[in-house]
mmCIF file of C-alpha atoms in Angstrom:
data_model
loop_
_atom_site.group_PDB
_atom_site.id
_atom_site.type_symbol
_atom_site.label_atom_id
_atom_site.label_comp_id
_atom_site.label_asym_id
_atom_site.label_seq_id
_atom_site.Cartn_x
_atom_site.Cartn_y
_atom_site.Cartn_z
ATOM 1 C CA MET A 1 -14.799 -19.396 -6.630
ATOM 2 C CA LYS A 2 -17.154 -19.333 -3.642
ATOM 3 C CA ARG A 3 -15.173 -16.542 -2.034
ATOM 4 C CA LEU A 4 -15.031 -14.617 -5.305
ATOM 5 C CA GLY A 5 -18.823 -14.724 -5.562
ATOM 6 C CA LEU A 6 -19.333 -13.676 -1.959
ATOM 7 C CA GLY A 7 -16.764 -10.912 -2.364
ATOM 8 C CA GLY A 8 -18.465 -9.707 -5.544
ATOM 9 C CA LEU A 9 -21.813 -9.671 -3.760
ATOM 10 C CA PHE A 10 -20.362 -7.759 -0.835
ATOM 11 C CA PHE A 11 -18.667 -5.099 -2.935
ATOM 12 C CA ALA A 12 -21.743 -4.778 -5.155
ATOM 13 C CA TRP A 13 -23.591 -3.879 -1.957
ATOM 14 C CA LEU A 14 -20.828 -1.648 -0.589
ATOM 15 C CA TYR A 15 -20.466 0.544 -3.663
ATOM 16 C CA GLY A 16 -23.495 -0.258 -5.827
ATOM 17 C CA VAL A 17 -26.242 0.612 -3.352
ATOM 18 C CA PRO A 18 -24.793 4.012 -2.334
ATOM 19 C CA PHE A 19 -24.214 4.724 -6.025
ATOM 20 C CA LEU A 20 -27.865 4.012 -6.912
ATOM 21 C CA LEU A 21 -29.137 6.060 -3.971
ATOM 22 C CA ALA A 22 -26.780 8.986 -4.694
ATOM 23 C CA VAL A 23 -27.767 9.158 -8.367
ATOM 24 C CA GLY A 24 -31.446 8.835 -7.434
ATOM 25 C CA LEU A 25 -31.246 11.590 -4.825
ATOM 26 C CA MET A 26 -29.346 13.888 -7.209
ATOM 27 C CA ARG A 27 -32.043 13.396 -9.835
ATOM 28 C CA ARG A 28 -34.761 13.943 -7.231
ATOM 29 C CA ALA A 29 -33.168 17.234 -6.110
ATOM 30 C CA ALA A 30 -32.550 18.462 -9.665
ATOM 31 C CA THR A 31 -34.905 20.623 -11.687
ATOM 32 C CA PRO A 32 -34.730 18.911 -15.059
ATOM 33 C CA TYR A 33 -35.725 20.462 -18.351
ATOM 34 C CA THR A 34 -38.682 18.338 -19.377
ATOM 35 C CA PRO A 35 -40.506 20.066 -22.216
ATOM 36 C CA THR A 36 -43.467 17.697 -22.259
ATOM 37 C CA ARG A 37 -45.670 16.139 -19.620
ATOM 38 C CA GLU A 38 -44.591 12.719 -20.869
ATOM 39 C CA ALA A 39 -40.886 13.557 -20.499
ATOM 40 C CA ALA A 40 -41.452 14.761 -16.933
ATOM 41 C CA ARG A 41 -43.306 11.571 -16.071
ATOM 42 C CA ALA A 42 -40.569 9.403 -17.618
ATOM 43 C CA PHE A 43 -37.870 11.315 -15.718
ATOM 44 C CA GLY A 44 -39.745 10.841 -12.439
ATOM 45 C CA ALA A 45 -40.283 7.150 -13.147
ATOM 46 C CA THR A 46 -36.562 6.552 -13.754
ATOM 47 C CA THR A 47 -35.672 8.404 -10.545
ATOM 48 C CA ASP A 48 -38.210 6.311 -8.619
ATOM 49 C CA ALA A 49 -36.781 3.116 -10.109
ATOM 50 C CA LEU A 50 -33.230 4.085 -9.067
ATOM 51 C CA LEU A 51 -34.257 4.944 -5.494
ATOM 52 C CA THR A 52 -36.431 1.840 -5.138
ATOM 53 C CA ALA A 53 -33.694 -0.402 -6.501
ATOM 54 C CA GLY A 54 -31.170 1.136 -4.099
ATOM 55 C CA LEU A 55 -33.441 0.706 -1.094
ATOM 56 C CA LEU A 56 -34.448 -2.873 -1.972
ATOM 57 C CA LEU A 57 -30.962 -4.074 -2.927
ATOM 58 C CA GLY A 58 -29.595 -2.459 0.240
ATOM 59 C CA ALA A 59 -31.491 -5.030 2.267
ATOM 60 C CA ALA A 60 -31.623 -7.886 -0.266
ATOM 61 C CA LEU A 61 -27.912 -8.200 -1.046
ATOM 62 C CA PRO A 62 -26.777 -8.597 2.604
ATOM 63 C CA LEU A 63 -29.604 -11.070 3.282
ATOM 64 C CA VAL A 64 -28.666 -13.204 0.258
ATOM 65 C CA GLY A 65 -25.037 -12.927 1.313
ATOM 66 C CA LEU A 66 -25.839 -14.065 4.850
ATOM 67 C CA LEU A 67 -27.699 -17.086 3.489
ATOM 68 C CA VAL A 68 -25.004 -18.078 0.981
ATOM 69 C CA ALA A 69 -22.194 -17.544 3.480
ATOM 70 C CA ARG A 70 -24.031 -19.703 6.023
ATOM 71 C CA LEU A 71 -24.530 -22.473 3.452
ATOM 72 C CA ALA A 72 -20.927 -22.242 2.273
ATOM 73 C CA GLU A 73 -19.701 -22.051 5.882
ATOM 74 C CA GLU A 74 -17.728 -18.901 5.221
ATOM 75 C CA ARG A 75 -17.556 -17.469 8.724
ATOM 76 C CA LEU A 76 -15.627 -14.339 7.724
ATOM 77 C CA TRP A 77 -18.014 -13.367 4.940
ATOM 78 C CA TRP A 78 -21.002 -14.104 7.161
ATOM 79 C CA ARG A 79 -19.650 -11.513 9.583
ATOM 80 C CA HIS A 80 -19.129 -9.071 6.726
ATOM 81 C CA PHE A 81 -22.759 -9.412 5.626
ATOM 82 C CA ALA A 82 -24.051 -9.148 9.177
ATOM 83 C CA TRP A 83 -22.233 -5.812 9.469
ATOM 84 C CA ALA A 84 -23.571 -4.890 6.028
ATOM 85 C CA LEU A 85 -27.125 -5.051 7.398
ATOM 86 C CA GLY A 86 -26.107 -2.463 9.975
ATOM 87 C CA GLY A 87 -24.624 -0.367 7.169
ATOM 88 C CA THR A 88 -27.929 -0.582 5.323
ATOM 89 C CA ALA A 89 -29.704 0.715 8.426
ATOM 90 C CA LEU A 90 -27.339 3.723 8.364
ATOM 91 C CA LEU A 91 -28.059 4.212 4.646
ATOM 92 C CA TYR A 92 -31.809 4.135 5.285
ATOM 93 C CA LEU A 93 -31.304 6.741 7.998
ATOM 94 C CA ALA A 94 -29.357 8.954 5.566
ATOM 95 C CA VAL A 95 -32.056 8.601 2.900
ATOM 96 C CA ALA A 96 -34.758 9.412 5.473
ATOM 97 C CA LEU A 97 -32.809 12.533 6.490
ATOM 98 C CA ALA A 98 -32.470 13.573 2.833
ATOM 99 C CA GLY A 99 -36.166 12.880 2.337
ATOM 100 C CA SER A 100 -37.134 15.078 5.276
ATOM 101 C CA THR A 101 -35.557 18.090 3.528
ATOM 102 C CA ALA A 102 -37.661 17.510 0.400
ATOM 103 C CA THR A 103 -41.029 19.203 0.090
ATOM 104 C CA GLY A 104 -42.818 16.337 -1.648
ATOM 105 C CA PRO A 105 -42.520 12.579 -1.343
ATOM 106 C CA LEU A 106 -39.074 11.176 -2.125
ATOM 107 C CA ILE A 107 -40.454 8.396 -4.318
ATOM 108 C CA GLY A 108 -43.415 9.045 -6.588
ATOM 109 C CA HIS A 109 -42.543 12.646 -7.399
ATOM 110 C CA THR A 110 -42.955 14.009 -10.928
ATOM 111 C CA PRO A 111 -40.955 17.130 -11.770
ATOM 112 C CA ALA A 112 -42.683 20.153 -13.248
ATOM 113 C CA HIS A 113 -42.995 20.165 -17.030
ATOM 114 C CA GLN A 114 -42.837 23.105 -19.387
ATOM 115 C CA GLU A 115 -45.704 22.044 -21.612
ATOM 116 C CA PRO A 116 -48.016 25.002 -22.354
ATOM 117 C CA VAL A 117 -51.552 24.695 -21.031
ATOM 118 C CA PRO A 118 -53.719 23.527 -23.950
ATOM 119 C CA PRO A 119 -56.147 26.176 -25.181
ATOM 120 C CA VAL A 120 -59.742 25.755 -24.113
ATOM 121 C CA GLY A 121 -61.422 23.826 -26.912
ATOM 122 C CA HIS A 122 -65.012 24.537 -26.010
ATOM 123 C CA CYS A 123 -67.080 27.669 -25.378
ATOM 124 C CA VAL A 124 -67.231 28.860 -21.785
ATOM 125 C CA PRO A 125 -70.094 31.228 -21.129
ATOM 126 C CA VAL A 126 -69.012 34.289 -19.149
ATOM 127 C CA SER A 127 -71.534 35.849 -16.786
ATOM 128 C CA GLY A 128 -72.490 39.287 -18.042
ATOM 129 C CA GLY A 129 -70.254 38.842 -21.056
ATOM 130 C CA ARG A 130 -70.487 36.565 -23.976
ATOM 131 C CA GLY A 131 -72.992 33.799 -24.402
ATOM 132 C CA CYS A 132 -72.435 30.617 -26.243
ATOM 133 C CA PRO A 133 -74.155 29.573 -29.446
ATOM 134 C CA GLY A 134 -77.009 27.240 -28.602
ATOM 135 C CA GLY A 135 -76.598 27.745 -24.860
ATOM 136 C CA MET B 1 -8.785 -12.504 3.233
ATOM 137 C CA ASP B 2 -6.074 -13.959 5.421
ATOM 138 C CA ARG B 3 -4.722 -11.865 8.179
ATOM 139 C CA THR B 4 -1.301 -10.717 7.167
ATOM 140 C CA GLY B 5 0.387 -7.880 9.000
ATOM 141 C CA SER B 6 -0.942 -4.356 9.181
ATOM 142 C CA GLY B 7 1.041 -3.525 6.023
ATOM 143 C CA GLY B 8 -1.185 -5.681 3.826
ATOM 144 C CA ARG B 9 -4.222 -4.440 5.672
ATOM 145 C CA TYR B 10 -3.147 -0.862 5.019
ATOM 146 C CA GLY B 11 -3.017 -1.480 1.287
ATOM 147 C CA ARG B 12 -6.377 -3.238 1.260
ATOM 148 C CA SER B 13 -8.115 -0.549 3.307
ATOM 149 C CA LEU B 14 -6.623 2.132 1.068
ATOM 150 C CA ALA B 15 -8.070 0.246 -1.919
ATOM 151 C CA VAL B 16 -11.483 0.250 -0.217
ATOM 152 C CA ALA B 17 -11.134 4.003 0.401
ATOM 153 C CA SER B 18 -10.192 4.605 -3.253
ATOM 154 C CA GLY B 19 -13.283 2.635 -4.232
ATOM 155 C CA TRP B 20 -15.395 5.116 -2.292
ATOM 156 C CA TYR B 21 -13.886 8.042 -4.165
ATOM 157 C CA ALA B 22 -14.421 6.273 -7.498
ATOM 158 C CA THR B 23 -18.043 5.560 -6.536
ATOM 159 C CA ALA B 24 -18.655 9.168 -5.481
ATOM 160 C CA ILE B 25 -17.146 10.566 -8.690
ATOM 161 C CA ALA B 26 -19.103 8.094 -10.827
ATOM 162 C CA ALA B 27 -22.331 9.003 -8.991
ATOM 163 C CA VAL B 28 -21.754 12.745 -9.513
ATOM 164 C CA VAL B 29 -20.959 12.240 -13.208
ATOM 165 C CA VAL B 30 -23.948 9.954 -13.864
ATOM 166 C CA GLY B 31 -26.280 12.036 -11.696
ATOM 167 C CA THR B 32 -25.321 15.254 -13.496
ATOM 168 C CA MET B 33 -25.370 13.853 -17.004
ATOM 169 C CA SER B 34 -28.742 12.158 -16.600
ATOM 170 C CA VAL B 35 -30.576 15.409 -15.819
ATOM 171 C CA PRO B 36 -31.659 17.136 -19.047
ATOM 172 C CA ASP B 37 -30.734 20.820 -19.319
ATOM 173 C CA PRO B 38 -32.689 23.506 -21.169
ATOM 174 C CA PRO B 39 -31.259 24.433 -24.571
ATOM 175 C CA PRO B 40 -29.013 27.498 -24.242
ATOM 176 C CA ARG B 41 -30.406 30.844 -25.380
ATOM 177 C CA ASP B 42 -27.600 33.392 -25.191
ATOM 178 C CA CYS B 43 -24.191 32.153 -26.236
ATOM 179 C CA SER B 44 -22.373 35.481 -26.627
ATOM 180 C CA ALA B 45 -20.434 35.389 -23.348
ATOM 181 C CA LEU B 46 -17.473 33.072 -22.801
ATOM 182 C CA PHE B 47 -18.342 29.795 -21.029
ATOM 183 C CA SER B 48 -22.060 30.588 -21.177
ATOM 184 C CA CYS B 49 -22.885 27.728 -23.523
ATOM 185 C CA LEU B 50 -21.220 24.775 -21.830
ATOM 186 C CA THR B 51 -23.094 21.495 -21.833
ATOM 187 C CA PRO B 52 -23.454 19.836 -18.409
ATOM 188 C CA ALA B 53 -20.668 17.433 -19.368
ATOM 189 C CA GLU B 54 -18.349 20.292 -20.300
ATOM 190 C CA SER B 55 -19.029 22.329 -17.180
ATOM 191 C CA LEU B 56 -18.563 19.197 -15.060
ATOM 192 C CA ALA B 57 -15.212 18.497 -16.715
ATOM 193 C CA LEU B 58 -14.145 22.124 -16.240
ATOM 194 C CA ALA B 59 -15.161 22.179 -12.574
ATOM 195 C CA GLY B 60 -13.542 18.788 -12.074
ATOM 196 C CA LEU B 61 -10.200 19.932 -13.486
ATOM 197 C CA VAL B 62 -10.034 23.375 -11.894
ATOM 198 C CA TRP B 63 -11.606 22.638 -8.557
ATOM 199 C CA GLY B 64 -12.128 18.894 -8.148
ATOM 200 C CA ALA B 65 -8.641 17.617 -8.875
ATOM 201 C CA PRO B 66 -6.792 19.630 -6.160
ATOM 202 C CA VAL B 67 -9.531 18.899 -3.621
ATOM 203 C CA LEU B 68 -9.421 15.188 -4.468
ATOM 204 C CA ALA B 69 -5.623 15.140 -4.210
ATOM 205 C CA GLY B 70 -5.778 16.796 -0.784
ATOM 206 C CA MET B 71 -8.472 14.402 0.400
ATOM 207 C CA LEU B 72 -6.455 11.397 -0.760
ATOM 208 C CA VAL B 73 -3.454 12.612 1.256
ATOM 209 C CA VAL B 74 -5.642 13.086 4.357
ATOM 210 C CA THR B 75 -7.180 9.653 3.814
ATOM 211 C CA ALA B 76 -3.757 8.015 3.547
ATOM 212 C CA VAL B 77 -2.676 9.605 6.846
ATOM 213 C CA VAL B 78 -5.938 8.886 8.691
ATOM 214 C CA ASN B 79 -5.952 5.319 7.379
ATOM 215 C CA ALA B 80 -2.522 4.671 8.888
ATOM 216 C CA VAL B 81 -4.002 5.458 12.316
ATOM 217 C CA VAL B 82 -7.331 3.698 11.791
ATOM 218 C CA VAL B 83 -5.867 0.491 10.390
ATOM 219 C CA ARG B 84 -4.016 -0.174 13.659
ATOM 220 C CA ARG B 85 -7.218 -0.190 15.694
ATOM 221 C CA VAL B 86 -9.751 -1.657 13.247
ATOM 222 C CA ALA B 87 -9.242 -5.260 12.143
ATOM 223 C CA SER B 88 -11.508 -5.146 9.083
ATOM 224 C CA ALA B 89 -9.989 -3.553 5.971
ATOM 225 C CA VAL B 90 -13.439 -2.630 4.653
ATOM 226 C CA LEU B 91 -14.411 -0.873 7.859
ATOM 227 C CA ALA B 92 -10.998 0.831 8.168
ATOM 228 C CA GLY B 93 -11.114 2.194 4.603
ATOM 229 C CA THR B 94 -14.708 3.364 4.989
ATOM 230 C CA LEU B 95 -13.984 5.035 8.326
ATOM 231 C CA SER B 96 -10.936 6.787 6.849
ATOM 232 C CA VAL B 97 -13.070 8.237 4.062
ATOM 233 C CA ALA B 98 -15.757 9.300 6.573
ATOM 234 C CA VAL B 99 -13.155 11.093 8.714
ATOM 235 C CA THR B 100 -11.655 12.712 5.590
ATOM 236 C CA VAL B 101 -15.066 13.963 4.462
ATOM 237 C CA ALA B 102 -15.655 15.440 7.916
ATOM 238 C CA VAL B 103 -12.227 17.132 7.815
ATOM 239 C CA ALA B 104 -12.893 18.442 4.290
ATOM 240 C CA ALA B 105 -16.322 19.759 5.295
ATOM 241 C CA THR B 106 -14.807 21.547 8.307
ATOM 242 C CA ALA B 107 -12.024 22.996 6.154
ATOM 243 C CA ALA B 108 -14.540 24.173 3.568
ATOM 244 C CA GLY B 109 -16.666 25.743 6.306
ATOM 245 C CA VAL B 110 -13.657 27.578 7.781
ATOM 246 C CA TYR B 111 -12.517 28.708 4.321
ATOM 247 C CA LEU B 112 -15.939 29.957 3.256
ATOM 248 C CA GLY B 113 -16.600 31.500 6.670
ATOM 249 C CA GLY B 114 -13.255 33.328 6.600
ATOM 250 C CA ARG B 115 -13.942 34.806 3.189
ATOM 251 C CA SER B 116 -17.308 36.365 3.910
#
């Protein structure tokens, strides 16, 4: 039971964190069709959540694993999680490399939206041209 | 995880390697499907109105399946070498996939370079 839990934790880190980061980076690199400003913001927020979750879990899962393995005196799994921290460092390096190719920030980026600019609702006086009523 | 001979380790590391391929495919599928596409305008030409899911399936069948099969063969061969030197099945499987990806990238570079 103990080993099953530790194994589950380890493989959740091994495959889950790269999965989250890969999906997040693919979304970040994509140019989505977001017809409204709101849709673009929602798309960016989901991408941010995926990347943040990947980065946080990348460090959190091995640390929890180290703690549990120490408490359960599972020497082999402790070693696995210690190596996992090194793997997370490599993942962070890969994400930093991917981020350096992006023009904007990796997290906190909102894709362009295709919402038309709203028409000007008030009168703008033009020099030498039209005046505005009452102005 | 008891240490049986390198035969058991080979199977386990190959399972780890397969897990990497499954993760990569799942990430590509989810990453592609979760990006909204503009509605198609001109649908007169063949294959011009495929949804992202359809074009992904088409590319996967025509192009992805042979590449994946080749990579699995390379992984199986590389893993046989790696598993003798690396004690951990997880590390051996991951290293095998890393070497395979490097080999595939080199092969793709040579292929594309030779065509142009």
